[in-house]
CSV table of C-alpha atoms and ligand atoms in Angstrom, one decimal:
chain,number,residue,atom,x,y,z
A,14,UNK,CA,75.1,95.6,117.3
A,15,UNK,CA,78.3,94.5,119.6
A,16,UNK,CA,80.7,92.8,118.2
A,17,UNK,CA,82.1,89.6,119.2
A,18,UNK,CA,85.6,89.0,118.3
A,19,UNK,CA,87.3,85.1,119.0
A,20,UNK,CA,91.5,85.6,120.3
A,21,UNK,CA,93.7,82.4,119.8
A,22,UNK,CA,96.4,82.7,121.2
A,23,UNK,CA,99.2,79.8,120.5
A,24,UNK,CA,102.9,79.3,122.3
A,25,UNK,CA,105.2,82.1,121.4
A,26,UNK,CA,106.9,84.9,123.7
A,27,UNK,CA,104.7,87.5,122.1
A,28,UNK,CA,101.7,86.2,123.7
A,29,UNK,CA,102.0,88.5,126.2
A,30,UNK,CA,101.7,91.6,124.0
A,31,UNK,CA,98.2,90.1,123.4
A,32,UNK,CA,97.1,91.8,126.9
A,33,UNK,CA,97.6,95.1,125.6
A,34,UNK,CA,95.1,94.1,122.8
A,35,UNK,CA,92.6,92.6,124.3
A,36,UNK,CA,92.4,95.9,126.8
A,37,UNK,CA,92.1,98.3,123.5
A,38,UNK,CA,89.7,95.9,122.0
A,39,UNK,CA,87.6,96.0,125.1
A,40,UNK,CA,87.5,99.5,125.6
A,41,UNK,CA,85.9,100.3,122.4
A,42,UNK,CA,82.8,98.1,123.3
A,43,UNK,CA,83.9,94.8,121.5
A,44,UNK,CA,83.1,91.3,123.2
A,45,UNK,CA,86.6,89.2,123.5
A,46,UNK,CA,86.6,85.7,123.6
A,47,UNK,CA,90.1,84.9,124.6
A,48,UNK,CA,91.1,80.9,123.7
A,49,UNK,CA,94.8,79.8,124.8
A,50,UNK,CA,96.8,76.7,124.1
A,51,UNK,CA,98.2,74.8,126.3
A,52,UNK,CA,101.8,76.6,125.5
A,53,UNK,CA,100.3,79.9,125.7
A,54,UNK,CA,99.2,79.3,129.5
A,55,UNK,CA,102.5,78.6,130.0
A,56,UNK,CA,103.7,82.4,128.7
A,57,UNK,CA,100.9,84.1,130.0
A,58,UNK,CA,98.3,83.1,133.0
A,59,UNK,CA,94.7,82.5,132.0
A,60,UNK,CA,93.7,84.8,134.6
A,61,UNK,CA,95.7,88.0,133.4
A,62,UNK,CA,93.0,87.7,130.2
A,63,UNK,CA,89.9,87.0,131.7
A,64,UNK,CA,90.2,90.1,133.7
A,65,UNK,CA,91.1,92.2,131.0
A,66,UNK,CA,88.2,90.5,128.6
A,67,UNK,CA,86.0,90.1,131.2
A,68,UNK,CA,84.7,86.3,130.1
A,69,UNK,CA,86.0,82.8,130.9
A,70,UNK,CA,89.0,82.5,128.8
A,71,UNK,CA,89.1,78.8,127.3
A,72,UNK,CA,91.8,76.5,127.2
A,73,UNK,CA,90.7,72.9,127.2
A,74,UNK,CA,88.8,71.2,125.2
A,75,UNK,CA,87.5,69.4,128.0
A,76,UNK,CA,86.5,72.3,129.6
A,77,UNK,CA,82.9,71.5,131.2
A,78,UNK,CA,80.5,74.7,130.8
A,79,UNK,CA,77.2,75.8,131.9
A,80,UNK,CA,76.0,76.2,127.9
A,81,UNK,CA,74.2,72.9,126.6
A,82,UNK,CA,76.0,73.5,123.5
A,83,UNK,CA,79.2,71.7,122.2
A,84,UNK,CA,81.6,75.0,123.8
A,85,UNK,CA,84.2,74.6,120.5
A,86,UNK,CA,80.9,75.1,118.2
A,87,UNK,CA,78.8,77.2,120.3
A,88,UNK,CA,82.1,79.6,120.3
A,89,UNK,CA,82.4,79.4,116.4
A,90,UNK,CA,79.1,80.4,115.8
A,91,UNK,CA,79.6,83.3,118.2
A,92,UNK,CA,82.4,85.0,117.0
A,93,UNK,CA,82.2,87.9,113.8
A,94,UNK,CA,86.1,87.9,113.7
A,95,UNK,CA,88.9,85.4,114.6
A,96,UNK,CA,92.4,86.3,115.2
A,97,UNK,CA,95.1,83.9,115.9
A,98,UNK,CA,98.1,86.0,117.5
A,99,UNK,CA,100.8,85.5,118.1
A,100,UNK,CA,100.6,82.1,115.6
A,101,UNK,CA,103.1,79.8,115.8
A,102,UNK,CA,105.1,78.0,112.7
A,103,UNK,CA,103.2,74.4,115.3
A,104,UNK,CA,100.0,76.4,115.4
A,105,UNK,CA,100.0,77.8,111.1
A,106,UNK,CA,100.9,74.1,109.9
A,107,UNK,CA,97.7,72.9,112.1
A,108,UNK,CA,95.7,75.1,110.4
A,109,UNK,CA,96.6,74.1,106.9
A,110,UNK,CA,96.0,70.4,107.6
A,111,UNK,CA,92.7,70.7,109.1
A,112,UNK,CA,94.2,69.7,112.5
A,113,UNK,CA,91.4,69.7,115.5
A,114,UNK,CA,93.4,68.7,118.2
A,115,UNK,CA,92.7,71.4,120.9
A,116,UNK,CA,90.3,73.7,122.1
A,117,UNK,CA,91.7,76.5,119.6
A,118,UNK,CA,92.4,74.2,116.7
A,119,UNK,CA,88.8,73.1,117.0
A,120,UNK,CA,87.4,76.5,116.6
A,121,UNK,CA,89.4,77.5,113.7
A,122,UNK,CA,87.8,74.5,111.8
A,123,UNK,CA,84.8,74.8,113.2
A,124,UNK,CA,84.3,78.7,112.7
A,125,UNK,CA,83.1,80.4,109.4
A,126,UNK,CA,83.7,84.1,110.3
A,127,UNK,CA,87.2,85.5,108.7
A,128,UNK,CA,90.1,85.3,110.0
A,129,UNK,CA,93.0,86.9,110.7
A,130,UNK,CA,96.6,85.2,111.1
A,131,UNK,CA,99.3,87.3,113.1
A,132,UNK,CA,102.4,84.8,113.1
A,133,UNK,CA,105.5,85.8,115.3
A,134,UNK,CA,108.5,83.3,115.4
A,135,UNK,CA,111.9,83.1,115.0
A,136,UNK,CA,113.7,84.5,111.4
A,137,UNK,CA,114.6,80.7,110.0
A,138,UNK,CA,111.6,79.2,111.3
A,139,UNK,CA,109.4,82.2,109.3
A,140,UNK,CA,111.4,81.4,106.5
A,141,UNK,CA,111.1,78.2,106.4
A,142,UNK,CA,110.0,77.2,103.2
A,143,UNK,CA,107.5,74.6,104.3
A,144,UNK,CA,106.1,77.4,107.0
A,145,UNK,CA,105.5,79.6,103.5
A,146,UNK,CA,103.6,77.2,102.1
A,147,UNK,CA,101.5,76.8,105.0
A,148,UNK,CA,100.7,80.3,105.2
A,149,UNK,CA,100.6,80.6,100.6
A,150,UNK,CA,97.9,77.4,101.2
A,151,UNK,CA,95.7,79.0,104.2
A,152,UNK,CA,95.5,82.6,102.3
A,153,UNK,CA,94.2,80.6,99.5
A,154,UNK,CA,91.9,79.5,101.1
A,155,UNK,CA,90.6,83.5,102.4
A,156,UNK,CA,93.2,83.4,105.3
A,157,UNK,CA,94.2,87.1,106.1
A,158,UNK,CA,97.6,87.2,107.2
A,159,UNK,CA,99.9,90.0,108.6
A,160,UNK,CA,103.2,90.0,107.7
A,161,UNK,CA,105.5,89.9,110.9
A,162,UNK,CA,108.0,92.7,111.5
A,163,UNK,CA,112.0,92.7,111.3
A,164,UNK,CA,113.7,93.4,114.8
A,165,UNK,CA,115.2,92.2,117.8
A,166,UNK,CA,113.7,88.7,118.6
A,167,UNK,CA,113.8,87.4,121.9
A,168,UNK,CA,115.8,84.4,120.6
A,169,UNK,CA,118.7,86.4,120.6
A,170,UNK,CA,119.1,87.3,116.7
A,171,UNK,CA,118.0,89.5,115.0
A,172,UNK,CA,115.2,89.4,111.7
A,173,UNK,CA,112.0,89.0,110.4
A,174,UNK,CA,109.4,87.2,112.9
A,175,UNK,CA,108.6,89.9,115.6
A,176,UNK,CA,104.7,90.5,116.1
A,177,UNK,CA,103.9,93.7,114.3
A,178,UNK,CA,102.9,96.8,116.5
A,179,UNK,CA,99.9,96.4,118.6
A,180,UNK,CA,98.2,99.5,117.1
A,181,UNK,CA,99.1,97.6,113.9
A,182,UNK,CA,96.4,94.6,114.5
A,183,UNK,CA,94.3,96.9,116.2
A,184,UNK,CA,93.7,98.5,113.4
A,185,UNK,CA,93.7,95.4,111.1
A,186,UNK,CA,91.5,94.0,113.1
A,187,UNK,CA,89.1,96.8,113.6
A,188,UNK,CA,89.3,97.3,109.6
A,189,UNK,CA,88.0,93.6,109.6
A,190,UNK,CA,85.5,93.8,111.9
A,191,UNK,CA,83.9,97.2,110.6
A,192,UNK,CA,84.3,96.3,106.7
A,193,UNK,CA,83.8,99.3,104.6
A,194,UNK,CA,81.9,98.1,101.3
A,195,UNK,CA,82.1,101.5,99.5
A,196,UNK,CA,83.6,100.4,96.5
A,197,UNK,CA,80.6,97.6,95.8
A,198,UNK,CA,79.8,98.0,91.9
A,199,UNK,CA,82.8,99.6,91.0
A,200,UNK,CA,85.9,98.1,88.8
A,201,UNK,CA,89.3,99.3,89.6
A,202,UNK,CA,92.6,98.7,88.1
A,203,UNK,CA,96.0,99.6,89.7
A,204,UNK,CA,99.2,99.2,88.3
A,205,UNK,CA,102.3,97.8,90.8
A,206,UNK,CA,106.2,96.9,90.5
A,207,UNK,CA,108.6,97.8,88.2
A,208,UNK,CA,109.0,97.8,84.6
A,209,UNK,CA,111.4,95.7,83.1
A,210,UNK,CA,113.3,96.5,79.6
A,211,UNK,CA,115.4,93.8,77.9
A,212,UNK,CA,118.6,94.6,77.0
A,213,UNK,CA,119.6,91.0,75.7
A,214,UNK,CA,117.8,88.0,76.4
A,215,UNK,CA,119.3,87.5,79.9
A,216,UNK,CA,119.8,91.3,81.1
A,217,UNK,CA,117.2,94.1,81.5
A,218,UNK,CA,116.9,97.4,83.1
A,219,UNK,CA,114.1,97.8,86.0
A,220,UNK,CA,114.2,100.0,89.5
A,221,UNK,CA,113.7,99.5,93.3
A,222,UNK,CA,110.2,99.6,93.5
A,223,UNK,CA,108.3,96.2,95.2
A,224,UNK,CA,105.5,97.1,94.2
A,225,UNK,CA,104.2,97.1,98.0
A,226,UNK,CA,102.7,100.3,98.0
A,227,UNK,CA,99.9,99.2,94.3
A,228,UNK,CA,99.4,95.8,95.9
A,229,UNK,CA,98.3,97.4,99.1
A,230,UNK,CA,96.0,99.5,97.3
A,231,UNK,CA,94.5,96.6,95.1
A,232,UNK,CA,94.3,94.6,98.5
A,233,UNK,CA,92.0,97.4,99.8
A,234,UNK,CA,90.1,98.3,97.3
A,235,UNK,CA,88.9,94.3,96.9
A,236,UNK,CA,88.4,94.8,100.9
A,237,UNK,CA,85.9,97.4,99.7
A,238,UNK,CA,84.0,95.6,97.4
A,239,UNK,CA,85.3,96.6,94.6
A,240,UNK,CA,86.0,94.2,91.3
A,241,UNK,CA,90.1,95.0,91.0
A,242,UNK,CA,92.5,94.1,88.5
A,243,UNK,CA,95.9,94.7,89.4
A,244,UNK,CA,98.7,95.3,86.5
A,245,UNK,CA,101.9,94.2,88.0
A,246,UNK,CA,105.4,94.7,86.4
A,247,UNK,CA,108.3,92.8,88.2
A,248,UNK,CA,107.2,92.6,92.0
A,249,UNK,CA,108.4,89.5,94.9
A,250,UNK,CA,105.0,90.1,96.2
A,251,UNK,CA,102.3,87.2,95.8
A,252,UNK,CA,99.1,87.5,94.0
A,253,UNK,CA,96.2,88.8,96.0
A,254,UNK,CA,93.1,86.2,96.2
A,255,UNK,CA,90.4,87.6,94.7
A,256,UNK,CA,91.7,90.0,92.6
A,257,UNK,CA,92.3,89.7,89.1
A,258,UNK,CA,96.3,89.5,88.0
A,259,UNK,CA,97.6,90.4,85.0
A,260,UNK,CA,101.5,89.7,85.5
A,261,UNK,CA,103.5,91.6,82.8
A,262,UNK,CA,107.1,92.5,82.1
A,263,UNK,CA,107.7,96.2,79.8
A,264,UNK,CA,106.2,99.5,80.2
A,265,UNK,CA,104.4,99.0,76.4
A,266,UNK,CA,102.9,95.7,77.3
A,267,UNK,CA,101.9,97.1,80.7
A,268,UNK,CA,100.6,100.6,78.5
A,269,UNK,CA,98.7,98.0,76.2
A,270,UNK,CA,96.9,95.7,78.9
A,271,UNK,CA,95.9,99.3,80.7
A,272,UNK,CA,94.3,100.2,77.6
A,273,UNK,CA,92.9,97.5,76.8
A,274,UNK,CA,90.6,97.5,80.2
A,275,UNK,CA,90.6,101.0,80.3
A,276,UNK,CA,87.0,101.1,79.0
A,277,UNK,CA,85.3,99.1,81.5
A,278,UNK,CA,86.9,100.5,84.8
A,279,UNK,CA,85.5,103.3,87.0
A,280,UNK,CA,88.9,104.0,89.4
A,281,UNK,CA,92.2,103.7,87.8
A,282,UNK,CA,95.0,104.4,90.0
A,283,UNK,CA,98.9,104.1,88.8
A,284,UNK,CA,101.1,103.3,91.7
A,285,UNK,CA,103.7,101.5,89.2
A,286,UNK,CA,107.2,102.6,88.6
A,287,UNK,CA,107.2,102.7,85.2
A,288,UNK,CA,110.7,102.5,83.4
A,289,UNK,CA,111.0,106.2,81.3
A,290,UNK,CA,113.5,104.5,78.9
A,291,UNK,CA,113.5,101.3,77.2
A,292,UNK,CA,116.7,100.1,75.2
A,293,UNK,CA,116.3,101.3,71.6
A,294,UNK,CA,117.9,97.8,69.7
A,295,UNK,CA,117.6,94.8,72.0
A,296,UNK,CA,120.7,92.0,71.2
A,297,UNK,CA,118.8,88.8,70.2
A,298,UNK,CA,122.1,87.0,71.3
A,299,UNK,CA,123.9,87.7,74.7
A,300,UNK,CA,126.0,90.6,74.7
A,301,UNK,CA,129.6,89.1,75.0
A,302,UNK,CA,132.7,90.6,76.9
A,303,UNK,CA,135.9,91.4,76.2
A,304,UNK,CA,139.0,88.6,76.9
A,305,UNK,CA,140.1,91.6,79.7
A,306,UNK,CA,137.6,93.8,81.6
A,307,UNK,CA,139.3,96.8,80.8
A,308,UNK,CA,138.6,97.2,77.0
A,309,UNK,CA,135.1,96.2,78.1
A,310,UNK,CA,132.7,98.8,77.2
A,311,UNK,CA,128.9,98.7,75.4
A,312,UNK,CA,126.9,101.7,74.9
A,313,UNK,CA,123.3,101.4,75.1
A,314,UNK,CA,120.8,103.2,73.4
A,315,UNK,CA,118.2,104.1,75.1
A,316,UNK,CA,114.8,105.7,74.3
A,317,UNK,CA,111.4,107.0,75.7
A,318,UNK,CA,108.7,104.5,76.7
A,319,UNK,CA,105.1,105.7,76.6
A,320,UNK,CA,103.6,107.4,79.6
A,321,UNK,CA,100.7,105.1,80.7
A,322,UNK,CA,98.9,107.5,82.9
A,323,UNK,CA,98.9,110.0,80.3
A,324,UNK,CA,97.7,107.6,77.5
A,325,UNK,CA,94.8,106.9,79.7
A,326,UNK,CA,94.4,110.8,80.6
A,327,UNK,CA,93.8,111.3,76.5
A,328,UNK,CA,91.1,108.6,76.7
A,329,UNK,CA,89.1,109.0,80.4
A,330,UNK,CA,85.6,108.9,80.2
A,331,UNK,CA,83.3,111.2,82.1
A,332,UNK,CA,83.0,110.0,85.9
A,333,UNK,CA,86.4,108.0,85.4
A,334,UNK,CA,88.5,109.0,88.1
A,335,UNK,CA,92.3,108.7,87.9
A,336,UNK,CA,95.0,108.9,90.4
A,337,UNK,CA,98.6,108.8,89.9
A,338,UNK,CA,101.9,108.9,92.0
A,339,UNK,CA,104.3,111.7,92.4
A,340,UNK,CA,107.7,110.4,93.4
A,341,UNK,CA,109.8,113.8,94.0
A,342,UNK,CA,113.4,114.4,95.1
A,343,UNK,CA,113.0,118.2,94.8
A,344,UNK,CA,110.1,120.8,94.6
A,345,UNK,CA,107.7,118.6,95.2
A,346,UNK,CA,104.4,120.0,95.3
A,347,UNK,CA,105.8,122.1,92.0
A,348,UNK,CA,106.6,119.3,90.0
A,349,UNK,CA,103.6,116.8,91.3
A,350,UNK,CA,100.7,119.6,90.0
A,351,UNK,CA,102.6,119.6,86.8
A,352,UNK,CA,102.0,115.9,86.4
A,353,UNK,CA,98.6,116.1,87.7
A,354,UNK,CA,98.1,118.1,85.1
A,355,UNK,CA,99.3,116.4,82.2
A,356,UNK,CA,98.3,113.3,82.9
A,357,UNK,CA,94.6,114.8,83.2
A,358,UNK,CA,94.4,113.1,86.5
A,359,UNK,CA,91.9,113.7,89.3
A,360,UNK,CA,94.5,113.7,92.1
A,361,UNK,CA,98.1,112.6,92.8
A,362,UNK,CA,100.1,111.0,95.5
A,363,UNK,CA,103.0,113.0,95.8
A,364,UNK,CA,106.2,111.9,98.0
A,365,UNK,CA,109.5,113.1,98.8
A,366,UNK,CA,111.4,109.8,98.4
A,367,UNK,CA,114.7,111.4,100.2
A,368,UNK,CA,112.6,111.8,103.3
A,369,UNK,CA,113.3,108.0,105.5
A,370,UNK,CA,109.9,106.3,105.4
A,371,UNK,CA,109.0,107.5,102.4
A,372,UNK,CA,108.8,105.8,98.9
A,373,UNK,CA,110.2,102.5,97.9
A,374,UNK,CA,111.0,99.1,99.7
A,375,UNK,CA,109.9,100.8,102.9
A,376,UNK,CA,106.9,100.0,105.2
A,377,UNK,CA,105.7,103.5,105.4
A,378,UNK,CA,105.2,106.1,103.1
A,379,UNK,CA,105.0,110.4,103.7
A,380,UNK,CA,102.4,111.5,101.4
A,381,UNK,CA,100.4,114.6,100.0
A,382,UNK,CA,97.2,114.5,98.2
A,383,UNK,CA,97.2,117.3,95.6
A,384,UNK,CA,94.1,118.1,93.8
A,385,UNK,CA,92.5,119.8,90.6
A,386,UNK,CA,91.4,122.5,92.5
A,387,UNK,CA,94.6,123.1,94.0
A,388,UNK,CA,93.6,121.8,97.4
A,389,UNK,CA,96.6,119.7,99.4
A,390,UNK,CA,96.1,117.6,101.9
A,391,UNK,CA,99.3,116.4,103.8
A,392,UNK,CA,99.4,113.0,105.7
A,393,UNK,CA,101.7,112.3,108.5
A,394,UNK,CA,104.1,109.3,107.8
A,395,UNK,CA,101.7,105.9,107.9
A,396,UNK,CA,101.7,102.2,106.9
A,397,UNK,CA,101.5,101.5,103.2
A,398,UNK,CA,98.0,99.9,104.0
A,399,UNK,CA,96.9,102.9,105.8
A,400,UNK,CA,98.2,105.1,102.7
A,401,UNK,CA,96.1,102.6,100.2
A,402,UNK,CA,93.4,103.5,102.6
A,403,UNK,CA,93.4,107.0,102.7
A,404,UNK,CA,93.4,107.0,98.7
A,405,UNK,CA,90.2,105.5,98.4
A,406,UNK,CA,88.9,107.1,101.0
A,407,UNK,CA,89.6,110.3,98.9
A,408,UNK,CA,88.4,108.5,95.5
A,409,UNK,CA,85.0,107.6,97.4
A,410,UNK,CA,84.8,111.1,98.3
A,411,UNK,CA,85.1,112.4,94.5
A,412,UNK,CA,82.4,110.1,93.2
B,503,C5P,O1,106.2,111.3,85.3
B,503,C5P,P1,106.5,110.5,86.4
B,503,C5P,O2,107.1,109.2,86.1
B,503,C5P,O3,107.1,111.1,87.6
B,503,C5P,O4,105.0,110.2,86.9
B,503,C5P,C1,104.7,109.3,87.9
B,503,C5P,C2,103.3,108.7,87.7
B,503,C5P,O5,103.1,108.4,86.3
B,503,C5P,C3,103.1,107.4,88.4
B,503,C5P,O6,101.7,107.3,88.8
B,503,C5P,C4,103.5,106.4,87.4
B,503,C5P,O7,102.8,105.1,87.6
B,503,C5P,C5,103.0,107.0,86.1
B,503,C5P,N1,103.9,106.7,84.9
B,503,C5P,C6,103.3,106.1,83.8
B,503,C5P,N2,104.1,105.9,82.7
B,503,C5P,C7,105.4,106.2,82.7
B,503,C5P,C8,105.9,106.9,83.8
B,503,C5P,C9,105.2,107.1,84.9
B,503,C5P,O8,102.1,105.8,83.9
B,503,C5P,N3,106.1,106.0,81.6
């Protein structure tokens, strides 16, 4: 059946992108109800959208119409999807007090379908910390937001707070709309972040990695149905609602909750970077420096921390299937089938992390799928989310 999908759009410069949107959306069959506020209408004319969409597009809460019903509730119960884009900082802090002051603000507390938040502002306003909490207290509440991209904004400066790619929320929105639920029934832990390893109570060792690319899988694979726990060493990334989080700091504690769970899960996937080394006597007091810097010298001892993936590889069960990341800065497919191999997994995620857009604290990743059977699969550079995507598509495949 056709899909009807409710567009909000609230007062920011990037409304206009929206047109572009609603055209894609259209041509692929989908029914767009297009709702403006008042400060959209004044970036963008009404009329531009209902041509594109092809219906009334709805502004005013006043607005008389030919349906007997209520139009804000009659619209709610229409709609399968509801994006607000661009949302403004105004629009976001409406929504997190229950505000029903407009046509649009009406129908966001009125509606029941999901709903999808693209905010686009300026950098300070984004960052604002009362903004965050808006946004922390909507996704509580199930609110699917996209983070905003870092650019040129048309305030002059230059940050995070641009609207992300139109083929971006196209897609996101089309992912929402057309829910996969392959994973239904199945448990799935992921690993995330970085390791941490003391070296006195206030310093430790750890490494670049976010944690972005395990968070985007977990974040998927709950999509999907599936019941996820995700592991996660040091990351700035929030908790995902939904999914079970099991914050921890060293590569043994994270090795120790894996193993724990181990028995019970059906996917395990470990996107983590997981420290090698771990300092071999950790100083219960903090290490002290010299009077002058120059005669200041500690030597650390450090020594090997147990590989998780191939702890679990001794201990998979039939039907377990287990997927680990390769991140390479030389031979790559050489020394990614030698892990695959001694970690007893079922495929790995190998990168070239000197390649730009691939590996950590980026946006994208460059990846190859390499498998038991020596197949390779090679993806061209995509979004961390549609990398987290393409993994389980390839798990579903194997079971
Ligand atoms: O051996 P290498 O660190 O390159 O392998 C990378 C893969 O192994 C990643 O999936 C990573 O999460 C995992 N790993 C691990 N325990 C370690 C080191 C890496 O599970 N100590």
């Amino acid at each position: 059946m056709a899909k009807t999908l409710g567009i909000g759009i609230t007062g920011g410069i990037a409304a206009y992108k929206i047109a572009e949107l609603v055209s894609k959306l259209k041509q692929d069959g989908i029914d767009v109800v297009v709702m403006m506020t008042e400060g959209a209408t004044k970036f963008v004319s009404p009329l531009t959208f209902r041509t594109l969409s092809g219906r009334e597009v709805i502004t005013d809460l006043w607005q008389e119409s030919n349906e007997w019903k209520v139009q804000h509730i009659g619209i709610a119960e229409e709609i399968d999807l509801l994006v607000i884009a661009p949302a403004t900082a105004n629009f976001i802090a409406k929504m997190a007090h229950g505000i029903a002051d407009d046509l649009l603000s009406t129908v966001v507390v009125a509606n029941t379908a999901p709903v999808l938040v693209v905010p686009a502002m300026n950098t300070n306003m984004y960052n604002n910390p009362i903004v965050q909490d808006n946004i922390k207290k909507l996704a509580g509440y199930g609110y699917h937001f996209m983070k905003p991209d870092s650019g040129n904004l048309a305030c002059g400066t230059s940050g995070k707070g641009r609207l992300p790619e139109i083929d971006h929320i196209y897609k996101e929105i089309k992912r929402m709309l057309y829910p996969k639920k392959d994973l239904e029934g199945k448990r799935v832990m992921v690993n995330a972040g970085t390791t941490c390893e003391n070296i006195d109570p206030v310093r430790f060792i750890c490494n670049r990695s976010t944690g972005k690319m395990g968070y985007c899988i977990a974040e998927e694979a709950f999509a999907r149905g599936a019941d996820v726990i995700l592991v996660s060493g040091n990351s700035p990334l929030d908790s995902i609602p939904g999914v079970q989080f099991i914050p921890v700091w060293s590569a043994e504690e994270m090795c120790e909750v894996m193993l724990e769970y181990q028995p019970d899960c059906d996917i395990i996937i470990g996107a983590a970077a997981v420290g090698d080394f771990r300092v071999a006597n950790i100083a219960t007091q903090k290490l002290k420096k010299a009077e002058n810097y120059e005669e200041n010298k500690i030597l650390l001892e450090l020594v090997g921390t147990p590989d998780i993936l191939k702890e679990l590889g001794k201990k998979k069960r039939d039907h377990q299937i287990m997927v680990g990341f390769a991140a390479e800065t030389e031979n790559l497919i050489e020394n990614a089938r030698k892990k695959l191999e001694s970690k007893n997994l079922d495929f790995i995620v190998a990168n070239d992390v000197t390649v730009e857009g691939a590996g950590f604290a980026s946006d994208t990743n460059i990846v190859t799928f390499i498998f038991r059977n020596g197949d390779i699969t090679s993806l061209p550079k995509m979004s961390k989310e549609e990398v987290a995507a393409a993994i389980l598509n390839q798990v579903v495949e194997l079971m």
